[in-house]
mmCIF file of C-alpha atoms in Angstrom:
data_model
loop_
_atom_site.group_PDB
_atom_site.id
_atom_site.type_symbol
_atom_site.label_atom_id
_atom_site.label_comp_id
_atom_site.label_asym_id
_atom_site.label_seq_id
_atom_site.Cartn_x
_atom_site.Cartn_y
_atom_site.Cartn_z
ATOM 1 C CA ASN A 1 0.182 -5.873 -51.419
ATOM 2 C CA ALA A 2 0.776 -5.585 -47.969
ATOM 3 C CA GLY A 3 0.038 -1.228 -48.485
ATOM 4 C CA VAL A 4 1.420 1.667 -46.497
ATOM 5 C CA THR A 5 3.483 0.357 -43.750
ATOM 6 C CA GLN A 6 4.826 1.829 -41.081
ATOM 7 C CA THR A 7 7.744 1.682 -37.866
ATOM 8 C CA PRO A 8 8.128 1.348 -35.460
ATOM 9 C CA LYS A 9 4.817 1.061 -33.764
ATOM 10 C CA PHE A 10 5.787 2.444 -30.456
ATOM 11 C CA ARG A 11 8.639 4.614 -29.430
ATOM 12 C CA ILE A 12 9.473 6.928 -26.190
ATOM 13 C CA LEU A 13 12.059 9.092 -26.627
ATOM 14 C CA LYS A 14 13.474 11.634 -24.096
ATOM 15 C CA ILE A 15 13.982 15.098 -24.587
ATOM 16 C CA GLY A 16 16.232 16.695 -27.468
ATOM 17 C CA GLN A 17 16.494 13.432 -28.755
ATOM 18 C CA SER A 18 16.136 12.551 -32.808
ATOM 19 C CA MET A 19 14.260 10.051 -34.290
ATOM 20 C CA THR A 20 13.146 8.927 -37.654
ATOM 21 C CA LEU A 21 9.836 7.205 -38.072
ATOM 22 C CA GLN A 22 9.906 4.865 -41.387
ATOM 23 C CA CYS A 23 6.821 4.945 -44.083
ATOM 24 C CA THR A 24 6.553 3.080 -46.907
ATOM 25 C CA GLN A 25 3.975 2.281 -49.958
ATOM 26 C CA ASP A 26 3.751 -0.889 -52.275
ATOM 27 C CA MET A 27 0.759 0.450 -54.147
ATOM 28 C CA ASN A 28 3.312 2.668 -56.696
ATOM 29 C CA HIS A 29 1.218 6.013 -56.273
ATOM 30 C CA ASN A 30 2.834 8.929 -56.709
ATOM 31 C CA TYR A 31 1.490 11.071 -52.619
ATOM 32 C CA MET A 32 2.327 10.617 -49.461
ATOM 33 C CA TYR A 33 1.602 12.748 -46.524
ATOM 34 C CA TRP A 34 2.119 12.844 -43.138
ATOM 35 C CA TYR A 35 -0.116 13.184 -40.465
ATOM 36 C CA ARG A 36 -0.185 13.589 -36.997
ATOM 37 C CA GLN A 37 -3.485 13.204 -33.965
ATOM 38 C CA ASP A 38 -3.141 14.000 -30.983
ATOM 39 C CA PRO A 39 -5.890 12.702 -28.265
ATOM 40 C CA GLY A 40 -9.674 13.347 -28.947
ATOM 41 C CA MET A 41 -8.805 15.389 -32.315
ATOM 42 C CA GLY A 42 -8.574 14.983 -36.222
ATOM 43 C CA LEU A 43 -5.749 14.385 -37.659
ATOM 44 C CA LYS A 44 -3.220 17.404 -38.950
ATOM 45 C CA LEU A 45 -1.190 17.452 -41.818
ATOM 46 C CA ILE A 46 2.481 17.398 -41.212
ATOM 47 C CA TYR A 47 4.407 17.238 -44.709
ATOM 48 C CA TYR A 48 2.970 15.751 -48.194
ATOM 49 C CA SER A 49 5.584 14.448 -51.112
ATOM 50 C CA VAL A 50 3.688 14.435 -54.456
ATOM 51 C CA GLY A 51 6.517 12.644 -55.885
ATOM 52 C CA ALA A 52 9.985 11.530 -55.760
ATOM 53 C CA GLY A 53 12.095 14.576 -54.669
ATOM 54 C CA ILE A 54 8.950 17.028 -54.129
ATOM 55 C CA THR A 55 8.189 17.827 -50.799
ATOM 56 C CA ASP A 56 6.332 20.822 -48.826
ATOM 57 C CA LYS A 57 4.833 22.006 -45.596
ATOM 58 C CA GLY A 58 1.331 21.041 -44.465
ATOM 59 C CA GLU A 59 -0.194 22.903 -41.408
ATOM 60 C CA VAL A 60 2.785 22.000 -38.550
ATOM 61 C CA PRO A 61 5.255 21.230 -39.984
ATOM 62 C CA ASN A 62 7.784 22.830 -37.067
ATOM 63 C CA GLY A 63 9.567 20.758 -35.466
ATOM 64 C CA TYR A 64 10.289 17.814 -38.466
ATOM 65 C CA ASN A 65 11.045 17.338 -41.845
ATOM 66 C CA VAL A 66 10.858 14.726 -44.334
ATOM 67 C CA SER A 67 12.667 13.712 -47.273
ATOM 68 C CA ARG A 68 11.549 11.533 -50.191
ATOM 69 C CA SER A 69 14.380 9.667 -52.626
ATOM 70 C CA THR A 70 12.335 6.614 -53.759
ATOM 71 C CA THR A 71 8.543 6.645 -55.013
ATOM 72 C CA GLU A 72 7.984 3.889 -52.235
ATOM 73 C CA ASP A 73 9.126 5.636 -49.140
ATOM 74 C CA PHE A 74 8.336 8.897 -46.886
ATOM 75 C CA PRO A 75 10.330 9.236 -44.022
ATOM 76 C CA LEU A 76 9.617 11.655 -41.237
ATOM 77 C CA ARG A 77 12.426 13.116 -38.932
ATOM 78 C CA LEU A 78 12.252 14.373 -35.630
ATOM 79 C CA GLU A 79 14.870 16.167 -33.919
ATOM 80 C CA LEU A 80 15.132 17.571 -30.786
ATOM 81 C CA ALA A 81 12.218 15.994 -29.784
ATOM 82 C CA ALA A 82 9.407 17.869 -27.709
ATOM 83 C CA PRO A 83 6.399 16.975 -25.278
ATOM 84 C CA SER A 84 4.360 19.064 -27.433
ATOM 85 C CA GLN A 85 5.178 16.043 -30.594
ATOM 86 C CA THR A 86 3.305 13.093 -27.980
ATOM 87 C CA SER A 87 1.120 12.430 -30.269
ATOM 88 C CA VAL A 88 0.174 9.338 -32.534
ATOM 89 C CA TYR A 89 1.818 9.489 -36.186
ATOM 90 C CA PHE A 90 0.297 8.638 -39.456
ATOM 91 C CA CYS A 91 1.726 7.502 -42.905
ATOM 92 C CA ALA A 92 -1.065 8.056 -45.746
ATOM 93 C CA SER A 93 -0.812 7.311 -49.878
ATOM 94 C CA SER A 94 -2.910 8.253 -52.303
ATOM 95 C CA TYR A 95 -3.304 7.705 -56.342
ATOM 96 C CA SER A 96 -4.294 11.330 -56.500
ATOM 97 C CA THR A 97 -5.638 14.316 -55.221
ATOM 98 C CA TYR A 98 -8.545 13.189 -55.553
ATOM 99 C CA ASN A 99 -8.847 9.857 -54.330
ATOM 100 C CA GLU A 100 -9.130 8.466 -50.800
ATOM 101 C CA GLN A 101 -5.873 8.140 -48.759
ATOM 102 C CA PHE A 102 -4.918 4.522 -47.473
ATOM 103 C CA PHE A 103 -3.256 5.313 -44.045
ATOM 104 C CA GLY A 104 -0.680 3.045 -42.155
ATOM 105 C CA PRO A 105 -0.951 1.323 -38.943
ATOM 106 C CA GLY A 106 0.686 4.461 -37.252
ATOM 107 C CA THR A 107 3.336 4.716 -34.682
ATOM 108 C CA ARG A 108 2.585 6.133 -31.245
ATOM 109 C CA LEU A 109 4.961 8.538 -29.724
ATOM 110 C CA THR A 110 5.628 9.965 -26.172
ATOM 111 C CA VAL A 111 8.585 12.081 -24.934
ATOM 112 C CA LEU A 112 8.602 12.417 -21.848
ATOM 113 C CA ALA B 1 -12.962 29.076 -37.873
ATOM 114 C CA GLN B 2 -13.547 25.091 -38.081
ATOM 115 C CA LYS B 3 -13.938 24.108 -41.453
ATOM 116 C CA ILE B 4 -15.036 20.915 -40.581
ATOM 117 C CA THR B 5 -17.405 20.367 -37.704
ATOM 118 C CA GLN B 6 -18.962 16.967 -36.045
ATOM 119 C CA THR B 7 -21.360 17.793 -33.739
ATOM 120 C CA GLN B 8 -21.576 14.828 -31.923
ATOM 121 C CA PRO B 9 -18.744 13.663 -30.053
ATOM 122 C CA GLY B 10 -20.375 10.041 -29.328
ATOM 123 C CA MET B 11 -23.886 8.018 -30.126
ATOM 124 C CA PHE B 12 -25.039 5.459 -29.198
ATOM 125 C CA VAL B 13 -27.193 3.139 -31.048
ATOM 126 C CA GLN B 14 -29.231 -0.443 -31.504
ATOM 127 C CA GLU B 15 -27.915 -2.948 -32.686
ATOM 128 C CA LYS B 16 -29.512 -3.630 -36.810
ATOM 129 C CA GLU B 17 -30.775 0.098 -36.803
ATOM 130 C CA ALA B 18 -29.798 2.523 -38.723
ATOM 131 C CA VAL B 19 -27.882 6.054 -37.492
ATOM 132 C CA THR B 20 -26.079 8.983 -38.791
ATOM 133 C CA LEU B 21 -23.346 10.921 -38.070
ATOM 134 C CA ASP B 22 -23.414 15.025 -39.069
ATOM 135 C CA CYS B 23 -21.279 16.266 -40.609
ATOM 136 C CA THR B 24 -21.353 20.408 -42.072
ATOM 137 C CA TYR B 25 -18.345 21.696 -43.878
ATOM 138 C CA ASP B 26 -17.548 25.326 -44.564
ATOM 139 C CA THR B 27 -15.422 26.470 -47.900
ATOM 140 C CA SER B 28 -15.784 29.247 -50.529
ATOM 141 C CA ASP B 29 -14.231 26.661 -52.931
ATOM 142 C CA GLN B 30 -17.105 25.197 -55.714
ATOM 143 C CA SER B 31 -14.844 22.187 -56.539
ATOM 144 C CA TYR B 32 -13.722 20.085 -52.894
ATOM 145 C CA GLY B 33 -14.123 16.518 -51.568
ATOM 146 C CA LEU B 34 -16.087 14.602 -49.173
ATOM 147 C CA PHE B 35 -14.393 11.939 -47.389
ATOM 148 C CA TRP B 36 -15.274 9.632 -43.893
ATOM 149 C CA TYR B 37 -12.940 7.891 -42.824
ATOM 150 C CA LYS B 38 -13.327 5.066 -39.686
ATOM 151 C CA GLN B 39 -11.315 4.192 -36.563
ATOM 152 C CA PRO B 40 -11.599 0.998 -34.510
ATOM 153 C CA SER B 41 -9.917 1.007 -31.667
ATOM 154 C CA SER B 42 -7.279 -1.080 -33.219
ATOM 155 C CA GLY B 43 -6.169 2.533 -34.374
ATOM 156 C CA GLU B 44 -5.874 2.333 -37.802
ATOM 157 C CA MET B 45 -7.785 4.354 -40.561
ATOM 158 C CA ILE B 46 -9.951 2.975 -42.669
ATOM 159 C CA PHE B 47 -11.753 5.129 -45.307
ATOM 160 C CA LEU B 48 -15.563 4.407 -45.943
ATOM 161 C CA ILE B 49 -16.894 6.853 -48.372
ATOM 162 C CA TYR B 50 -16.259 9.440 -50.671
ATOM 163 C CA GLN B 51 -18.558 12.519 -52.210
ATOM 164 C CA GLY B 52 -17.159 14.681 -54.920
ATOM 165 C CA SER B 53 -18.549 18.524 -54.759
ATOM 166 C CA TYR B 54 -19.810 18.303 -58.457
ATOM 167 C CA ASP B 55 -21.378 13.990 -58.278
ATOM 168 C CA GLU B 56 -25.187 14.927 -58.076
ATOM 169 C CA GLN B 57 -26.063 11.895 -56.557
ATOM 170 C CA ASN B 58 -25.115 10.580 -52.771
ATOM 171 C CA ALA B 59 -22.899 8.165 -52.371
ATOM 172 C CA THR B 60 -23.641 4.852 -51.393
ATOM 173 C CA GLU B 61 -21.169 2.090 -50.413
ATOM 174 C CA GLY B 62 -22.961 -1.309 -49.167
ATOM 175 C CA ARG B 63 -24.049 -0.128 -45.716
ATOM 176 C CA TYR B 64 -23.033 3.416 -46.630
ATOM 177 C CA SER B 65 -24.610 6.407 -47.803
ATOM 178 C CA LEU B 66 -23.634 9.864 -47.521
ATOM 179 C CA ASN B 67 -26.487 11.920 -47.391
ATOM 180 C CA PHE B 68 -25.122 15.983 -49.089
ATOM 181 C CA GLN B 69 -27.378 18.461 -49.407
ATOM 182 C CA LYS B 70 -25.040 21.126 -50.735
ATOM 183 C CA ALA B 71 -27.386 24.161 -50.191
ATOM 184 C CA ARG B 72 -26.512 23.492 -46.310
ATOM 185 C CA LYS B 73 -23.189 22.165 -46.676
ATOM 186 C CA SER B 74 -23.284 19.432 -44.772
ATOM 187 C CA ALA B 75 -22.600 15.367 -45.688
ATOM 188 C CA ASN B 76 -24.091 13.188 -42.866
ATOM 189 C CA LEU B 77 -22.570 9.440 -43.012
ATOM 190 C CA VAL B 78 -25.599 6.935 -42.635
ATOM 191 C CA ILE B 79 -25.158 3.414 -41.886
ATOM 192 C CA SER B 80 -27.699 1.151 -42.184
ATOM 193 C CA ALA B 81 -28.141 -2.064 -39.934
ATOM 194 C CA SER B 82 -25.598 -0.882 -37.597
ATOM 195 C CA GLN B 83 -23.198 -4.072 -36.266
ATOM 196 C CA LEU B 84 -21.337 -4.424 -33.246
ATOM 197 C CA GLY B 85 -18.073 -4.151 -35.709
ATOM 198 C CA ASP B 86 -19.262 -0.415 -36.202
ATOM 199 C CA SER B 87 -18.663 0.523 -32.814
ATOM 200 C CA ALA B 88 -15.274 3.363 -33.873
ATOM 201 C CA MET B 89 -14.591 6.889 -33.828
ATOM 202 C CA TYR B 90 -15.804 8.228 -37.294
ATOM 203 C CA PHE B 91 -13.942 11.190 -38.369
ATOM 204 C CA CYS B 92 -15.427 13.752 -41.409
ATOM 205 C CA ALA B 93 -12.465 15.150 -44.101
ATOM 206 C CA MET B 94 -12.697 17.691 -46.434
ATOM 207 C CA ARG B 95 -10.062 18.251 -49.689
ATOM 208 C CA GLU B 96 -10.535 21.853 -50.540
ATOM 209 C CA GLY B 97 -9.603 22.242 -54.585
ATOM 210 C CA ARG B 98 -8.708 21.506 -57.518
ATOM 211 C CA GLN B 99 -6.636 19.208 -58.630
ATOM 212 C CA MET B 100 -2.698 20.497 -58.225
ATOM 213 C CA MET B 101 -3.436 23.298 -55.687
ATOM 214 C CA ASP B 102 -1.987 23.728 -52.503
ATOM 215 C CA SER B 103 -4.891 23.074 -51.022
ATOM 216 C CA SER B 104 -5.946 20.059 -52.515
ATOM 217 C CA TYR B 105 -3.100 18.090 -50.904
ATOM 218 C CA LYS B 106 -4.376 18.808 -47.196
ATOM 219 C CA LEU B 107 -7.563 16.847 -45.979
ATOM 220 C CA ILE B 108 -9.288 18.588 -42.983
ATOM 221 C CA PHE B 109 -10.451 16.934 -40.670
ATOM 222 C CA GLY B 110 -13.052 16.831 -37.983
ATOM 223 C CA SER B 111 -12.780 16.275 -34.366
ATOM 224 C CA GLY B 112 -14.334 12.894 -35.266
ATOM 225 C CA THR B 113 -17.607 11.176 -33.514
ATOM 226 C CA ARG B 114 -17.543 7.641 -31.214
ATOM 227 C CA LEU B 115 -20.187 5.547 -31.920
ATOM 228 C CA LEU B 116 -21.185 3.028 -30.141
ATOM 229 C CA VAL B 117 -23.479 -0.183 -31.241
ATOM 230 C CA ARG B 118 -25.804 -1.574 -28.457
ATOM 231 C CA PRO B 119 -26.567 -5.474 -28.968
#
């Protein structure tokens, strides 16, 4: 099993550009999450999904959108990138909310 | 108010010694879960150990144990026989609420403790 995979690993965006961060898991988990980690901080939840077709906002959803058309994939869309979105983005999945979350390797995004 | 507090921004420990990383939490829920994750310099998040609020015994996973003191709302991670590979950031996190509640989907993370193991 590959677990949770994320692409790209690194990306530099200009202000106002858009991009999609890809996330795929092969563990058949219904629950998936997107977090961001700012320097020296813990993770903050951006969006989460409890199954295909169902998504909801986390703590810091502004400037982001998600979709969940399949169990495996949970892409995160950044529209009109801003310097405040410079961060490391982690995708995670879990069997249930009571179980540990498995994290992808992260995407380091810089907006200049 | 901070829900997860890790008061030690950085710690040193000698190789082969034990170390305790502190974590206190704040919740009014009766049902909650506490997690510890390790983040090495490579950046990935690695799950270490979990303690449920109704678990009567402290969780253990190999060299990791969780010193859970419910009345004091603390969930300290104990690493025994430290190894050089234990040098990393360690995050305490909490899940609040019962299964299927809105709050149960969110892990609330502390700001982390950076552990450095000296040879």
